[in-house]
Coordinates of C-alpha atoms in Angstrom, one line a residue:
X30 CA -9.0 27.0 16.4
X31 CA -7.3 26.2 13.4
X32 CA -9.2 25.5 9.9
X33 CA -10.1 21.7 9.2
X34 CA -7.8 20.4 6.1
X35 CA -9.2 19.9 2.9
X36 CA -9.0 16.3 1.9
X37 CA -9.5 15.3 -1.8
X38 CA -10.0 11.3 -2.9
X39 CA -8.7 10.2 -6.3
X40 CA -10.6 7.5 -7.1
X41 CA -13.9 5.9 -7.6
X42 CA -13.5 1.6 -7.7
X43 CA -14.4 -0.6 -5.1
X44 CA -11.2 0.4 -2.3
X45 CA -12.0 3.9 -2.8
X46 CA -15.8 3.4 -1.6
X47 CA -15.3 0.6 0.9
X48 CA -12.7 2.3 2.2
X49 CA -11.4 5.7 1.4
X50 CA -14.5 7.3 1.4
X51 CA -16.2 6.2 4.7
X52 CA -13.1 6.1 6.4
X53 CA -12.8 10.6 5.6
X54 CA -16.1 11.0 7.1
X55 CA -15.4 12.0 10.7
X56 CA -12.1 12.4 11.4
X57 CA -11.2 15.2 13.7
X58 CA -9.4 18.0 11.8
X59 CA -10.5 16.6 8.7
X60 CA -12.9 17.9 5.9
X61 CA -13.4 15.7 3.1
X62 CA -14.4 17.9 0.0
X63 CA -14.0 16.8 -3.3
X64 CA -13.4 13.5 -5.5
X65 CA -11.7 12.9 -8.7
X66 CA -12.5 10.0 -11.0
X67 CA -11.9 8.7 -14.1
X68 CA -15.8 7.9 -14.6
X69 CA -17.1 11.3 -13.6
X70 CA -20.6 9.7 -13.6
X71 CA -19.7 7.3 -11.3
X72 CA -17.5 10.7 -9.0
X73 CA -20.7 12.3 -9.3
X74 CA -22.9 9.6 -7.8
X75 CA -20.2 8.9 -4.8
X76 CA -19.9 12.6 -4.1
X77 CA -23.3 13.0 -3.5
X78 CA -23.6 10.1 -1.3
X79 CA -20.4 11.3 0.7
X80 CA -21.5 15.0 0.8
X81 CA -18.5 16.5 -1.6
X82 CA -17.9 18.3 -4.9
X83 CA -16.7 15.9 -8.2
X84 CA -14.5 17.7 -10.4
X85 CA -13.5 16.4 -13.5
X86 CA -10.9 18.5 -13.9
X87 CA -7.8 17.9 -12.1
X88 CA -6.4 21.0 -11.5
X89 CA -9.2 22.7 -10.4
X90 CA -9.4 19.6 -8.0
X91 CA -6.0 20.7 -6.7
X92 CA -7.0 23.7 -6.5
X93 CA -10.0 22.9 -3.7
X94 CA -8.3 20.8 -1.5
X95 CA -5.0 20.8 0.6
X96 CA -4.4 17.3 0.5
X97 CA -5.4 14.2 -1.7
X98 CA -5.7 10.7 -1.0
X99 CA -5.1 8.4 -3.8
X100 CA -7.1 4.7 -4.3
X101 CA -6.4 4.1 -8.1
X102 CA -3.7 1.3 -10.1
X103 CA 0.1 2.7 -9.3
X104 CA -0.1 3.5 -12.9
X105 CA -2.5 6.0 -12.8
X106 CA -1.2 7.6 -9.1
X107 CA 2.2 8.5 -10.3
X108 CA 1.5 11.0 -12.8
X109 CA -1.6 12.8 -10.5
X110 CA 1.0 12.3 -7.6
X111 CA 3.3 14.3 -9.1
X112 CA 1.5 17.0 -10.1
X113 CA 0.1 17.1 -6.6
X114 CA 3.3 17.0 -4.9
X115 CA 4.6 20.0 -7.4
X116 CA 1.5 21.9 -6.1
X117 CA 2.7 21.2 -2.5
X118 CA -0.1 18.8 -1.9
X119 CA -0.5 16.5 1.1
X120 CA 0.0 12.8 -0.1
X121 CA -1.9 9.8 1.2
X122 CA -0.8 7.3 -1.4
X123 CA -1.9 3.7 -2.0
X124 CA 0.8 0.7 -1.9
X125 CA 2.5 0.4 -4.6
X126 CA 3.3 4.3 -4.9
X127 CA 4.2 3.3 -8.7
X128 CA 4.7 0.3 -10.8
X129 CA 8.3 0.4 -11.5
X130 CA 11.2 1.6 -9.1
X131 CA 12.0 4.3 -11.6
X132 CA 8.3 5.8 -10.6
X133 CA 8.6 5.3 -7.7
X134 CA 11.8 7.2 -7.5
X135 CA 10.4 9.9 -9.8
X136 CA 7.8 10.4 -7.2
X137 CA 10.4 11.0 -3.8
X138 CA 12.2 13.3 -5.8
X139 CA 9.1 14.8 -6.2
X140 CA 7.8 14.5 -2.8
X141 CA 11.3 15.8 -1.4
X142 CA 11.5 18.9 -3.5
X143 CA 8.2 20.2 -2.6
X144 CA 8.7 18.9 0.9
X145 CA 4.7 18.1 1.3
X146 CA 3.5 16.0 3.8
X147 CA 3.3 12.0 2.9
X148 CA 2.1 9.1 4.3
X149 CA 1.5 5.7 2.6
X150 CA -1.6 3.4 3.2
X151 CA 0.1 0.1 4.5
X152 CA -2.1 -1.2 6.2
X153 CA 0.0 -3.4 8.4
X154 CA 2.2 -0.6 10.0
X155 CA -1.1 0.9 11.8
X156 CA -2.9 -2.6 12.4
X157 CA -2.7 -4.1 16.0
X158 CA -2.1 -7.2 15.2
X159 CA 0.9 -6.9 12.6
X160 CA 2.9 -4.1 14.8
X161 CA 2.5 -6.6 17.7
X162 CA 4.2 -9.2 15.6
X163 CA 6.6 -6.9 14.5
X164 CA 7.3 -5.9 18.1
X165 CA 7.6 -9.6 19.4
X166 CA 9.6 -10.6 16.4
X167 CA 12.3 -7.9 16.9
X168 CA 12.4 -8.5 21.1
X169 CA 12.9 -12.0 20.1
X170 CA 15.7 -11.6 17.9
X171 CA 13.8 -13.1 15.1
X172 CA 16.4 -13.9 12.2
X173 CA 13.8 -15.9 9.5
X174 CA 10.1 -14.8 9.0
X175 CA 7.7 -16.6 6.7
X176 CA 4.6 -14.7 5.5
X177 CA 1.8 -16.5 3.7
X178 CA -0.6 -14.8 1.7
X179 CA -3.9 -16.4 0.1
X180 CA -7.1 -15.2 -0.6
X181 CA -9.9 -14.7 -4.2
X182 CA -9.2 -11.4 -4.9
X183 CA -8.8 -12.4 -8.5
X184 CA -11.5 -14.8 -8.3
X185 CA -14.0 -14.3 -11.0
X186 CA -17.1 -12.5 -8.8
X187 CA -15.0 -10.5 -6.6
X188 CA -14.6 -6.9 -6.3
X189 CA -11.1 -7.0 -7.2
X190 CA -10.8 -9.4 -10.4
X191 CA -11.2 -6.6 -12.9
X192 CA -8.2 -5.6 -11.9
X193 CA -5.9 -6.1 -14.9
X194 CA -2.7 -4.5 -12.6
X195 CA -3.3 -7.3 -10.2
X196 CA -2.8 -10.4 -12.7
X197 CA -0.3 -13.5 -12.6
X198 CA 2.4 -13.4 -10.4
X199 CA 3.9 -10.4 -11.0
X200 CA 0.4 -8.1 -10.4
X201 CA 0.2 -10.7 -6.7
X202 CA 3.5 -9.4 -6.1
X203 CA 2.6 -5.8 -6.9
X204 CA -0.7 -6.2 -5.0
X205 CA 0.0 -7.7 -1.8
X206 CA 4.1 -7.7 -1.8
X207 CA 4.3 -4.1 0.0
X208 CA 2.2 -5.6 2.7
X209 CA 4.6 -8.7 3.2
X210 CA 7.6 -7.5 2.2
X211 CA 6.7 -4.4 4.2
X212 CA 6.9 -6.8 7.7
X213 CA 9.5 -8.8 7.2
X214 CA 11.8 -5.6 6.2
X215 CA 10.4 -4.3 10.0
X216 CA 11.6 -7.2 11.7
X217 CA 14.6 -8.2 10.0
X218 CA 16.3 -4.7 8.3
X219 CA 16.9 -3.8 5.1
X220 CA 16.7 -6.3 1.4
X221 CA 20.4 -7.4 -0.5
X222 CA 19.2 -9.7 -2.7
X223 CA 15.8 -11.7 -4.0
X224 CA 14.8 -15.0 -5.7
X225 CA 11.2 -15.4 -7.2
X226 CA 9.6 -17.7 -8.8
X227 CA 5.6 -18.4 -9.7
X228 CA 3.1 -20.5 -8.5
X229 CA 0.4 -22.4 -11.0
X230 CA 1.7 -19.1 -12.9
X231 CA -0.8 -17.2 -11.1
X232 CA 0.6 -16.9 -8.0
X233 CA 4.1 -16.2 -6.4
X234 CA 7.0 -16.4 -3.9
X235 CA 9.7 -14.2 -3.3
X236 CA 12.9 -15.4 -0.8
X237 CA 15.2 -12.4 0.2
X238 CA 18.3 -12.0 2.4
X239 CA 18.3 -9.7 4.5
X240 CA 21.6 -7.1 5.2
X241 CA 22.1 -7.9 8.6
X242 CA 22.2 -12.4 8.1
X243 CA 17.7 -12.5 8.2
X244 CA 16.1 -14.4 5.6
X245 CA 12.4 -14.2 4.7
X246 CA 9.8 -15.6 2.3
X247 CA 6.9 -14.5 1.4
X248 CA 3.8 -16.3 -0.8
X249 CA 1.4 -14.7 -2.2
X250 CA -2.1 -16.5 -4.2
X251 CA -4.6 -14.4 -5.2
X252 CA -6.9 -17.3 -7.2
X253 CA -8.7 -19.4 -4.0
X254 CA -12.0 -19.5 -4.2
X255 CA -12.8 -20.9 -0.9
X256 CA -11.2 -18.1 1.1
X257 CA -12.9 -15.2 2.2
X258 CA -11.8 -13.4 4.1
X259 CA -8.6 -13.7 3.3
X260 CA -5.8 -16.0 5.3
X261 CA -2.4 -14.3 6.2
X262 CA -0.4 -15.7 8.3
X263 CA 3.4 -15.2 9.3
X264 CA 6.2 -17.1 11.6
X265 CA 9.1 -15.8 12.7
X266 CA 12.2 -17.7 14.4
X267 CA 14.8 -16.8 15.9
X268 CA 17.6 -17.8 19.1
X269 CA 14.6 -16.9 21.8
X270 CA 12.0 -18.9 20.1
X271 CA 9.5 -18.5 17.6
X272 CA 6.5 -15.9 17.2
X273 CA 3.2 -16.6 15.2
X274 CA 0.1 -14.9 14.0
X275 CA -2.7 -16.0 12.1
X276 CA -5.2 -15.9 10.3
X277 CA -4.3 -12.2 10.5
X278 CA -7.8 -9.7 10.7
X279 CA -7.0 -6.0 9.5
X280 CA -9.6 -3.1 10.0
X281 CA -9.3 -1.4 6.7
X282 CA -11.4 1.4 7.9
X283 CA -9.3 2.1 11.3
X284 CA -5.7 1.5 9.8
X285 CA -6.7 4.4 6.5
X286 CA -7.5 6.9 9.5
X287 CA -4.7 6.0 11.5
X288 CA -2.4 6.8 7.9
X289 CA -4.6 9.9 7.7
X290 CA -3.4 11.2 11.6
X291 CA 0.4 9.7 10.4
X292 CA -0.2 12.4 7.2
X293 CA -1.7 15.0 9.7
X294 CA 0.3 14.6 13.5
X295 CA 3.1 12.2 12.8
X296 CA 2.8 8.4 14.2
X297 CA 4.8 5.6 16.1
X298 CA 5.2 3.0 13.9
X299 CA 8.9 1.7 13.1
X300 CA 10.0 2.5 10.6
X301 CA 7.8 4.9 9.2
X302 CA 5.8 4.2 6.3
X303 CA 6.3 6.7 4.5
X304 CA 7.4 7.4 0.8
X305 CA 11.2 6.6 1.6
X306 CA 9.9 3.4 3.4
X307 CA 7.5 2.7 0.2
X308 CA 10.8 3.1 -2.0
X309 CA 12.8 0.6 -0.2
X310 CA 9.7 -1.9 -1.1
X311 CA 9.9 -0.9 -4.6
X312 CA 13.3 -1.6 -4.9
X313 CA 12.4 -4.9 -3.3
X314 CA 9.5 -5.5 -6.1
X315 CA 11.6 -4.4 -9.2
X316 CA 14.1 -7.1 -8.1
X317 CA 11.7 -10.0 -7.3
X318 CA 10.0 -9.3 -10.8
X319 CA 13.5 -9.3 -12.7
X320 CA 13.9 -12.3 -10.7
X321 CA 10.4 -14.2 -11.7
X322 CA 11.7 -12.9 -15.5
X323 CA 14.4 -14.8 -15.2
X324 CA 13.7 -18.1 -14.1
X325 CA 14.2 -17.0 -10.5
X326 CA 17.8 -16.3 -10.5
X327 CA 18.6 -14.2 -7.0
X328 CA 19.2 -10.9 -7.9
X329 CA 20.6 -8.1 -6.2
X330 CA 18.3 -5.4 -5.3
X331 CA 18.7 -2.2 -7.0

């Protein structure tokens, strides 16, 4: 019987111990050891509620665990990514993998070189109801897709509103534009070219044509206070018809284990999720936030 791996969590706000953490506990295969933080006080206190070791320092982190799971800004992933992947690391990395493209890049090369094992948390490439849109959408031929976002994330009292990364429309589009952009890229192929422009200045929308003829938008609004949960919703037309789902429900819990077997065993999803996948999005991002810049010019995507 072969020995359990040795995950590690990064990580210590709200998503790392609403999700990340109880989402470890129990997985076949899987023994969750130590956690990282950059409040060790904090990492102490959710390591002994979780049963694991906090280390403060990083490398002896590394040094206790086979792979890592990340649930910080994309700011503060890259550089500890890195260094993981450089040690050979398995990677379970949060959406965005970085902030900028160049990052993002940085981190493949990275991730390629060492040739460790990576999987990235987007959530809807494991949830039921998002892969069976994607499924119908791409039977049906779909050609447009339309993907509205809103919740109060960024509502003063929420979990989330501390969360300087996630502010105006360029930190919506960082936030939740992997998720979007990440369907409408499933059903309709690869990005050429984006438009974006804000909304109230706080929230945003980004248009993109596809390579193959598809168009798709996707809005995203952060600031509701009257939403939660959250409302997601997405149609997409084509020849055969139309295909709908909404208000989308995603089980945060089940789609992190499901990334965490993806890591471990492989999965089924199309197309993968994984870092190249995560680049292509980031690519996507770089262009819709030179595009919001602008004025919302349509700019090629890099």
């Amino acid at each position: 019987m072969s020995e359990p791996v040795r995950f590690g969590l990064v990580g210590t706000g709200h998503w790392a111990s609403a999700v990340h953490l109880p989402a470890l506990q129990g997985i076949p295969g899987v023994q969750p050891v130590a956690l990282h933080g950059r409040n060790p006080a904090l990492a102490r206190e959710q390591a002994r509620r979780f049963g694991m070791r906090s280390l403060d320092d990083y490398d002896a982190f590394l040094d206790a665990v086979d792979a890592v799971s990340f649930a910080v800004p994309p700011a503060v992933q890259l550089p500890l990514a890195i260094r993981a992947a450089e040690r050979g690391k398995g990677l379970l990395l949060e959406k965005p993998i970085a902030a900028t493209l160049r990052g993002a890049r940085d981190l493949l090369a990275a991730i390629e070189k060492a040739r460790c094992p990576t999987a990235v948390f987007l959530s809807r490439q494991y949830s039921p109801v998002t892969l069976s849109l994607i499924a119908q959408a791409r039977a049906s031929g779909a050609t447009r897709v339309e993907a509205d976002y809103r919740s109060g994330a960024m509502v003063p009292g929420s979990p989330f509103a501390s969360s300087t990364w996630r502010e105006g429309p360029a930190g919506a589009l960082l936030d939740m534009g992997p998720h979007l952009m990440g369907v409408a890229v499933s059903i309709l192929g690869p990005v050429e070219s984006v438009r974006a422009s804000s909304a109230d200045g706080i929230g945003c929308e980004v248009q993109a044509r596809h390579r193959d003829g598809g168009r798709s938008t996707a809005r995203i609004f952060l600031h509701d206070p009257t939403l939660d949960p959250d409302d997601e919703r997405y149609t997409c037309a084509g020849p055969a018809g139309t295909v709908q789902a909404g208000p989308c429900r995603h089980d945060g819990i089940a789609c992190y284990r499901a990334t965490v077997q993806s890591l471990l065993h492989g999965h089924s999803t199309l197309p993968a999720p994984d870092a190249r996948f995560a680049c292509e999005l980031a690519a996507i991002l770089e262009a819709a936030a030179a595009s919001l810049a602008s004025g919302g010019r349509e700019l090629a995507k890099p």
